Backbone as a ProteinNet text record, in pm:
[ID]
protein_1_A
[PRIMARY]
MKGLFVTGTDTGVGKTVAAAALMHRLRGAGPLRYWKPIQTGIESDDDTATVRRLGSCSAEEIFDEGVRLPKPVSPHLAAQWARRRIDLAELRGLVGDAGDTTWIVEGAGGFLVPVNETQTMADWIACLALPVLVVARSGLGTINHTLLTLEALRARSLRVAGVMMIGESNADNRAAIEKYGRVPVVAEMPLLRPLDAAPLAAWSQRHLDAEFLR
[TERTIARY]
576.3	496.4	362.1	263.4	137.4	106.6	33.6	2.1	7.3	69.8	67.4	191.1	247.2	357.6	301.4	327.9	277.4	389.5	375.4	471.1	399.2	474.3	414.9	469.3	397.6	443.9	557.8	579.7	682.8	698.6	797.2	809.1	708.7	657.2	565	423.4	384.8	249.2	145.2	190	95.5	101.8	215.6	228.7	205.9	260.8	253	109.5	36.5	-103.8	-184.6	-154.4	-223	-196.3	-72.2	-37.8	-114.4	-125.1	-199.5	-347.2	-402.2	-542.1	-562.7	-468	-477.4	-472.1	-393.2	-388	-524.7	-591.9	-726.9	-822.4	-814.3	-912.9	-895.6	-772.4	-745.7	-739.7	-741	-734.2	-855.6	-830	-938.1	-955	-885.9	-898.4	-786.2	-703.6	-589.9	-468.1	-354.6	-232.9	-196.1	-158.2	-132.5	-9.9	81.7	202	238.4	289.2	342.5	494.4	556.1	702.4	750.4	838.6	910.9	1055.8	1093.5	1227.5	1341.2	1318.5	1423.8	1371.2	1435.3	1397.1	1519.1	1510.1	1615.2	1562.9	1654	1613.6	1555.7	1608.2	1549.3	1555.5	1646	1655.2	1533.2	1459.3	1341.9	1215.5	1230.3	1115.5	1119.3	1010.4	999	861.4	852.4	723.2	664.4	750.5	701.6	625.8	682	615	483.4	482.1	360.4	251.1	286	185.7	139.6	232.1	193.8	85.9	103.7	8.1	-120.2	-107.7	-226.1	-304.3	-234.3	-300.4	-345.5	-323.1	-358.1	-303.9	-177	-117.4	-65.7	-83.8	-25.1	122.1	196.1	337.6	355.8	263.3	274.1	249.2	183.7	150.7	259.9	365.7	475.8	602.8	664	793.3	897	965.2	1052.5	1198.2	1223.3	1360.3	1389.3	1516.3	1551.1	1661.5	1674.6	1778	1726	1798.1	1763.4	1883	1865.5	1977.7	1947	2047.5	2027.5	2025.4	1978.4	1971	1852.4	1760.8	1642	1672.5	1745.7	1783.2	1754.8	1783.8	1764.3	1838.8	1782	1848.2	1992.3	2020.4	2157.6	2254.7	2209.5	2297.2	2312.2	2201.8	2209.2	2301.6	2294.1	2381.8	2528	2554.3	2691.4	2747.5	2668.1	2714	2738.8	2664	2680.2	2782.7	2848.1	2947.7	2888.2	2768.1	2698.9	2652.6	2607.9	2547.3	2418.7	2311.5	2184.2	2183.6	2175	2174.4	2031	1967.8	1827.4	1804.5	1894.5	1879.8	1888.4	1981.4	1995.3	1870.5	1815.9	1695	1577.2	1562.6	1453	1467.9	1590.1	1614.5	1570.6	1548.2	1502.7	1365.8	1284.3	1147.4	1144.8	1231.8	1229.4	1102.7	1042.2	917.8	802.3	740.3	633.1	504.5	491.5	374.5	244.8	139.7	7.8	-16.5	84.3	69	47.1	-42.9	-59.5	32.8	120	219.9	182.8	188.7	179.3	320.1	385.2	524.4	528.5	589	596.4	733.7	735.5	860.3	915.9	1032	1095.5	1100.4	1039.3	1035.8	949.6	986.9	910.5	961.8	903.1	926.2	1068.8	1131	1264.1	1375.7	1350.5	1455.7	1567.2	1694.1	1803.8	1821	1856.3	1884.4	2031.8	2099.7	2244.9	2302.7	2423.1	2488.6	2429.1	2349.8	2294.8	2144.3	2081.9	1941.4	1855.8	1727.6	1631.1	1519	1424.7	1310	1232.5	1239.5	1174.1	1228.5	1358.5	1419	1374.3	1355.4	1308.8	1166.7	1080.8	943.8	942.7	1025.8	1034.2	1082.7	1173.7	1225.7	1114.8	1027.2	918.5	800.8	786.8	679.5	540.3	523.8	394.4	322.7	189.2	116.5	137.9	123.8	162.5	42.3	28.4	-66.1	11.9	-29.9	35.4	-41.2	26.3	-34	3.6	-97.5	-76.2	-149.8	-98.5	-171.3	-293.5	-389.6	-511.6	-505.7	-412.3	-413.8	-334.5	-304.5	-237.2	-103.8	-81	42.6	32.3	-72.8	-80.1	-104	-170.9	-197.2	-66.1	21.8	149.6	233.3	244.6	326.1	273.3	142.6	83.4	97.2	71.3	82.6	226.2	322.8	463.4	496.6	447.5	472.5	408.6	284.6	216.2	289.4	335.7	407.9	537.1	608.3	732.4	706.2	599.6	563.9	534.9	456.7	417.2	534.2	626.1	743.6	827.7	812.7	886	797.9	680.5	585.9	545.3	532.2	487.2	336.5	269.7	124.1	82.1	-7.3	-61.9	-196.9	-208.5	-335.1	-432.9	-380.8	-467.5	-394.9	-470.1	-418.8	-504.4	-440.6	-510.9	-471.9	-570.7	-545.7	-569.3	-480.2	-491.1	-495.6	-593.1	-610.9	-754.7	-779.6	-913.7	-960.6	-1081.2	-1133.2	-1132.2	-1085.3	-1078.5	-1126.1	-1253	-1314.4	-1247.1	-1203.8	-1140.9	-1007.2	-927	-798.1	-817.8	-915	-943.5	-982.8	-1072.2	-1119	-1003.8	-913.8	-800.8	-705.5	-678.3	-588.8	-648.5	-778.7	-842.9	-846.7	-872.9	-883.5	-747.1	-654.2	-525.2	-430.5	-450	-367.1	-422.1	-548.2	-613.7	-600.7	-642.5	-626.2	-739.4	-786.4	-888.1	-827.4	-893.6	-862.7	-944.8	-877.2	-947.5	-1001.8	-948.7	-997.8	-947	-1025.5	-983.9	-990.2	-874.9	-869.1	-853	-941.4	-923.3	-810.6	-768.3	-670.6	-744.9	-731.4	-806.8	-755.7	-847	-814.2	-909.2	-859.6	-718.9	-680.5	-551.3	-501.4	-466.8	-564.7	-549.8	-603.2	-581.7	-621	-771.6	-850.7	-996.1	-1057.7	-1033.2	-1091	-1035.2	-909.8	-852.8	-918.9	-942.2	-1010.3	-1152.1	-1221.2	-1358.3	-1360.6	-1267.6	-1260.9	-1232	-1138.7	-1098.3	-1215.4	-1294	-1405.7	-1514.7	-1531.9	-1638.1	-1597.6	-1471	-1433	-1326.4	-1263	-1155.3	-1205.3	-1220.9	-1271.1	-1153	-1151.2	-1038.2	-1040.8	-1145.7	-1155.7	-1044.4	-986.8	-883.5	-757.8	-745.3	-630.5	-641.4	-757.3	-778.7	-757.9
1529.4	1545.3	1474.5	1523.7	1451.1	1432.9	1327.8	1298.8	1150.4	1114.8	977.1	948.5	830.6	784.3	683.2	704.5	616	524	394.4	295.4	198.6	106.5	11	-127.9	-225.5	-363.2	-388.3	-293.9	-307	-170.3	-158.9	-35.1	-38.5	77.2	85.8	40.1	29	-18.9	92.8	219	329.6	423.2	425.8	514.4	660.4	702.2	843.5	883.3	797.7	825.7	827.4	735.6	734.3	863.2	909.6	1034.6	1152.1	1157.7	1265.6	1259.5	1138.5	1122.9	1174.2	1146.3	1195.7	1347.8	1408.3	1554.4	1612	1551.5	1597.3	1579.6	1463.5	1430	1512.4	1544.9	1612.5	1763.8	1813.1	1957.8	2027.6	2139	2216.8	2194.8	2092.9	2064.3	2126.9	2209.6	2272.3	2266.6	2317.4	2316.7	2173.7	2158.4	2025.9	2033.6	1936	1935.5	1793.3	1782.1	1655.5	1662.2	1547.3	1541.8	1405.9	1407.8	1288.9	1308.1	1258.9	1288.7	1228.4	1108.3	1038.5	1000.9	1051	1021.1	973.6	853.7	806.6	810.8	799.6	806.1	940.4	1046.9	1180.1	1228.4	1170.1	1211.8	1168.7	1069.3	1022.1	1017	1012.6	1002.8	1116.8	1190.3	1299.3	1289.3	1212.9	1191.6	1320.3	1412.8	1540.9	1615.7	1618.2	1684.6	1614.4	1481.4	1405.9	1436.9	1443.2	1476.4	1620.7	1709.1	1848.5	1856.4	1777	1779	1702.9	1577.6	1496	1542.9	1601	1648.8	1792.9	1858.3	2000.7	2083.5	2061	2121.3	2262.4	2346.8	2479.6	2470.3	2577.5	2578.8	2554.6	2605.9	2591.5	2448.2	2368.7	2231.4	2131.1	2177.6	2090.6	2129.3	2031.4	2052.1	1979.6	2054.5	1993.8	1998.1	1943.4	1932.7	1786.3	1750.1	1613.2	1559.7	1428.7	1359.9	1333.7	1381.9	1362.4	1299.6	1175.2	1098.1	1043.8	1038.3	974.4	822.7	757	611.6	554.5	485.6	428.8	296	304.6	186.6	215.4	117.9	135	258.6	330.9	452.4	431.3	321.9	301.4	287	221.2	200.3	328.5	399.3	526.8	623.9	625.5	713.3	671.1	540.8	492.3	535	517.1	553.1	702.9	781.9	927.9	975.9	880.4	911.1	998.3	957.4	1026.2	923.5	973.7	889.7	957.1	881.3	934.9	931.4	1048.6	1062.4	1094.1	1002.4	1019.8	1134.2	1154.4	1265.5	1399.3	1407	1529.6	1552.7	1444.7	1455	1503.6	1448.8	1491.7	1638.4	1684.6	1823.1	1923.6	1879.6	1970.7	2029.2	1952.5	1996.8	2094.3	2072.5	2157.2	2134.1	2241	2231.3	2214	2095.9	2066.1	2140.3	2191.5	2270.9	2192.1	2258.8	2196.9	2138.2	2137.2	2087.8	1937.1	1891.7	1749.9	1714.3	1617.6	1578.9	1446.3	1443	1318.9	1290.3	1192.6	1161.7	1031	1036.3	918.2	853.7	723.7	649.6	622.7	559.5	517.1	365.3	302.9	157.9	102.4	-17.1	-82.7	-52.1	-119.4	-89.3	-118.2	-220	-259.3	-225	-136.7	-96.9	-25.3	-59.4	5.8	151.8	236.1	376.1	411.6	333.2	349	214.6	213	85.3	11.6	79.6	14.3	31.3	122.4	155.2	131.6	107.7	86.3	189.5	180.8	270.5	254.3	136.3	113.7	208.3	230.6	322.3	465.7	500.5	634.9	657.3	556.7	569.4	582.5	503.8	513.2	650.2	707.7	841.3	945.8	933.3	1030.5	1002.4	875.2	834.8	865.4	844.6	863.9	730.6	729.5	608.3	578.8	452.2	407.3	357.8	408.3	354.7	265	139.2	44.1	40.2	72.7	66.3	-67.4	-137.6	-271.8	-290	-377.8	-417.6	-500	-509	-584.3	-728.2	-760.2	-888.7	-998.8	-1100.1	-1220.7	-1187.3	-1244.9	-1222.7	-1117.9	-1038.7	-925.7	-968.8	-1081.9	-1125.3	-1146.8	-1227.1	-1255.9	-1129.8	-1049.8	-928.6	-832.5	-818.4	-724.7	-775.6	-903.5	-958.5	-952.8	-976.2	-965	-822.4	-724.9	-584.3	-548.1	-591.4	-563.2	-626.6	-750.5	-817.9	-744.5	-697.6	-624.8	-492.1	-424	-299.4	-323.3	-424.6	-451.5	-502.7	-574	-622.2	-506.7	-390	-270	-173.1	-222.3	-142.6	-13.7	-18.8	95.9	84.9	198.4	199.1	188.2	94.1	75.1	145.5	241.4	313.4	234.6	156.5	80.2	42.3	-20.6	-63.5	0	49	92.2	-1.2	-62.7	-152.4	-78.2	-99.5	-30.9	-134	-120.1	-211.7	-261.3	-361.1	-416.9	-474	-441.6	-483.4	-635.4	-683.1	-826.2	-849	-888.1	-900.5	-1008.2	-1117.3	-1225.8	-1181.6	-1111.4	-1063.1	-960	-873.8	-774.2	-843.1	-941	-1010.3	-1081.9	-1142.6	-1214.1	-1118.8	-1003.7	-905.2	-852.1	-824.5	-772.4	-878	-1003.7	-1109.3	-1145.6	-1182.7	-1232.2	-1119	-1002	-887.6	-806.5	-834.6	-762.3	-611.1	-568.1	-428.5	-391.2	-266.7	-227.1	-195.1	-236.6	-185.8	-58	55	183.5	229.6	173.8	212.1	112.9	98	23.3	118.6	153.4	247.9	173.1	196.9	135.9	205.9	147	213.3	319.2	442.8	552.8	583.2	594.9	631.6	741	862.4	901.7	927.7	918	947.3	1094.9	1175	1319.8	1367.7	1494.4	1550.5	1544	1576.2	1583.4	1448.7	1342	1213	1160.5	1190.3	1145.9	1219.3	1348.8	1426.4	1374.1	1344.9	1293.9	1158.8	1070.7	939.8	957.3	1044.1	1063.4	1108.8	1201.3	1253.2	1148.3	1060	959.1	835.4	797.1	664	660.9	772.1	772	834.5	751.9	796.7	843	971.5	1027.1	989.7	921.1	886.8	793.6	713.5	620.2	692.5	821.5	898.8	938.2	929.8	982	871.8
1331.6	1210.8	1227.6	1155.7	1145.2	997.2	967.9	829.8	802.9	690.1	644.3	561.9	581.7	497.9	399.4	272.1	166.8	121.7	153.1	105.4	13.3	-44.5	-136.5	-116.3	-170.1	-163.4	-261.4	-352.1	-454.7	-518.9	-605.1	-681.7	-796.9	-832.3	-944.7	-916.9	-788.6	-758.2	-761.6	-757.5	-762.4	-643.5	-573.8	-457	-494.3	-607	-646.2	-677	-746.1	-775.5	-645.9	-556.1	-426.9	-349.2	-352.1	-283.5	-343	-475.5	-540.8	-503.1	-494.1	-453.3	-311.6	-223.9	-86.2	-81.1	-166.9	-170.6	-205.7	-302.8	-337.2	-219.5	-155.7	-52.7	74.1	109.7	236.9	224.8	104.2	84	145.9	212.2	271.7	420.3	474.7	617.8	699.3	635	702.7	613	659.8	578.8	537.4	410.9	354.2	264.8	278	193.8	154.7	33.2	-18.1	-17.3	15.1	16.9	-33.1	-129.5	-175.3	-131.3	-14.1	39	-42.5	-98.4	-171.7	-308.7	-411.7	-549.8	-627.1	-682.2	-772.5	-915.3	-1010.1	-1150.8	-1189.4	-1127.3	-1145.3	-1288.7	-1368	-1508.1	-1589.8	-1539.3	-1612.8	-1527.4	-1395.6	-1305.3	-1204	-1197.3	-1099.3	-1035.7	-926.7	-862.9	-806.6	-766.1	-714.9	-824.3	-944.5	-1056.4	-1090.2	-1079.9	-1109.2	-1008.9	-879.9	-778	-793	-826.8	-849.8	-958.5	-1064.4	-1176.1	-1142.4	-1099	-1073.7	-952	-855.4	-734.5	-741	-856.2	-872.2	-756	-723.9	-605.4	-631.3	-532.7	-537	-497.6	-518.7	-481.1	-331.8	-250.6	-105.8	-60.6	-143.9	-106	-143.1	-205.2	-246.6	-172.7	-106	-42.1	-127.6	-210.5	-311.9	-268.4	-150.7	-101	-72.2	-76.3	-43.4	-131.5	-131.8	-207.9	-348.8	-448.3	-588.1	-658.6	-703.6	-756.6	-895.1	-982.3	-1112.2	-1098.4	-1203	-1215.7	-1136.1	-1206.1	-1140.1	-1070.7	-961	-882.5	-735.3	-649	-505.2	-455.2	-356.6	-307.3	-262.5	-193.8	-145.9	-261.9	-368.3	-484	-565.2	-584.9	-657	-584.7	-451.4	-373.1	-386.1	-382.7	-399.9	-534.6	-638	-772.6	-785.3	-710.2	-711.9	-610.1	-541.7	-438.1	-326.8	-285.3	-177.1	-74.1	41.1	142.9	189.6	196.4	243.7	395.6	456.7	602.7	646	716.7	752.2	849.5	944.6	1038.8	965.2	871.7	792.1	707.6	653.7	571.7	654.7	774.2	862.1	900.6	911.8	949.1	844.4	721.6	616.3	647.3	718.2	747.6	864	962	1080.7	1160.3	1207.5	1282.7	1184.9	1188.4	1092.7	1124.4	1244.6	1281.4	1270	1225	1212.2	1073.6	991.6	855.6	853.5	767.6	740.3	623.7	645.9	546	481.2	349.9	274.4	223.8	286.6	255.5	176.8	60	-25.8	-16.9	5.3	8.8	-129.4	-131.7	-256.9	-256.6	-356.2	-358.8	-247	-197.8	-93.5	46.1	143.3	284.5	329.6	274.7	321.9	223.8	130.2	37.3	113.9	90.1	162.5	120.5	217.9	186.9	207.8	290.3	306	349.9	401.3	431	550.7	633.2	752.5	768.8	696.2	719.8	595.5	622.2	514.9	524.5	432	436.3	567.1	626.9	755.9	863	862.6	958.8	934	807.9	773.7	823.8	805.1	854.3	1006.2	1073.4	1219.1	1263.4	1188.9	1219.6	1212.7	1113.6	1097	1190.5	1232.9	1324.6	1269.7	1139.4	1075.4	1057.9	1066	1029.3	880.5	844.2	710.4	631	509.4	411.3	317.2	305.8	216	84.8	-24.3	-157	-219.5	-270.2	-322.9	-455.2	-538	-658	-617.1	-706.9	-676.1	-726	-814.7	-883.3	-817.2	-894.5	-846.9	-780.9	-663.6	-589.7	-482.1	-485.9	-392.5	-248.3	-228.2	-90.2	-16.3	-74.1	-8.8	8	-97	-90.1	16.6	23	118.5	261.6	282.8	418	468.8	380.8	421.9	463.7	387.4	420.6	554.3	575.2	701.9	819.8	801.2	909	942.7	839.5	863.3	934.2	899.6	967.5	1115	1142.7	1281.5	1363.9	1300.3	1372.3	1424.8	1361.7	1403.5	1481.7	1521.1	1601.4	1531.2	1399.2	1322	1298.7	1304.9	1292.8	1146.9	1120	985.3	977.2	887.2	870.6	785	691.3	602.7	475.5	386.8	256.6	147.5	42.8	-77.1	-190.1	-253.9	-365.4	-496.6	-592.5	-721	-833.2	-919.7	-1031.2	-1036	-1119	-1132.1	-998.8	-959.6	-830.5	-817.3	-702	-675	-532.5	-519.4	-387.7	-303.3	-365.7	-290.4	-232.9	-312.4	-262.4	-151.9	-169.8	-65.5	65	55.8	176	246.9	168.2	228.2	298.4	235.6	297.7	427	426	547.3	657.8	621	720.9	779.3	691.3	738.8	779.6	720.6	756.4	871.6	909.4	1019.3	999.6	880.4	841.7	746.2	751.2	654	517.8	412.3	278.9	264.1	269.8	278.9	144.2	35.3	-97	-201.1	-309	-426.1	-545.5	-598.5	-709.2	-841.3	-936.5	-1067.9	-1143.3	-1252.1	-1338.6	-1418.9	-1378.6	-1439.2	-1579.7	-1671.7	-1809.7	-1854.9	-1879.7	-1870	-1724.6	-1696.9	-1562.7	-1557.2	-1519.9	-1511.5	-1376.6	-1349	-1220	-1196.4	-1296.8	-1277	-1241.4	-1318.9	-1278	-1146	-1116.3	-989.5	-873	-889.5	-785.9	-764.2	-873.3	-862.6	-792.3	-828.2	-762	-613.5	-579.8	-440.3	-354.3	-404.5	-327	-308.2	-405.8	-397.4	-317.1	-328.2	-280.8	-171.2	-141.1	-42.4	87.1	188.8	318.3	402.7	433	508.2	655.2	700.9	842.6	888.8	796.1	837	884.1	852.5	896.8	1044.3	1099.6	1234.3	1340.1
[MASK]
++++++++++++++++++++++++++++++++++++++++++++++++++++++++++++++++++++++++++++++++++++++++++++++++++++++++++++++++++++++++++++++++++++++++++++++++++++++++++++++++++++++++++++++++++++++++++++++++++++++++++++++++++++++

């Protein structure tokens, strides 16, 4: 596969919005698809539907296959409660030959969230062999959370494409992440109000440099 894996320093940091922004920014450069392979809490949260709306995605740009589980908890626990097991090889097989398509793959939760009794999201990223965009909050606590995530990625020899910070701009936090994390902050996204497709598309074209993907 080619493309980008979108992970976060925590759950709820803005991975889905970041993925939708990437769909806007990369559209027109060739075949493009979004994929949320593992979704928990499907009765109340549907990140695929959110990206479809915020990213103004066509049917061809959405790959809506994968694990869909009730209860907004860790994938391994949601699967246990549903009497299922998440098999990463089986999940990867859903895509088949990825061809020339650029894939934006969104993780569930953070980098080390368990997906079954022995594997974590880190193993899933390694299976796909995609470079990783780390989505982080901009405020207090983000330096430590982001640096820990970067260290864990590098310990597994996974390629870090960059960091996207979401929230009120904080130059000091950005500088610390770039210095101590030895990584570019590729974009700082404010909390868009309203959070709709048009303002997100406009922000993406102005502020998201797609060169970090290359």
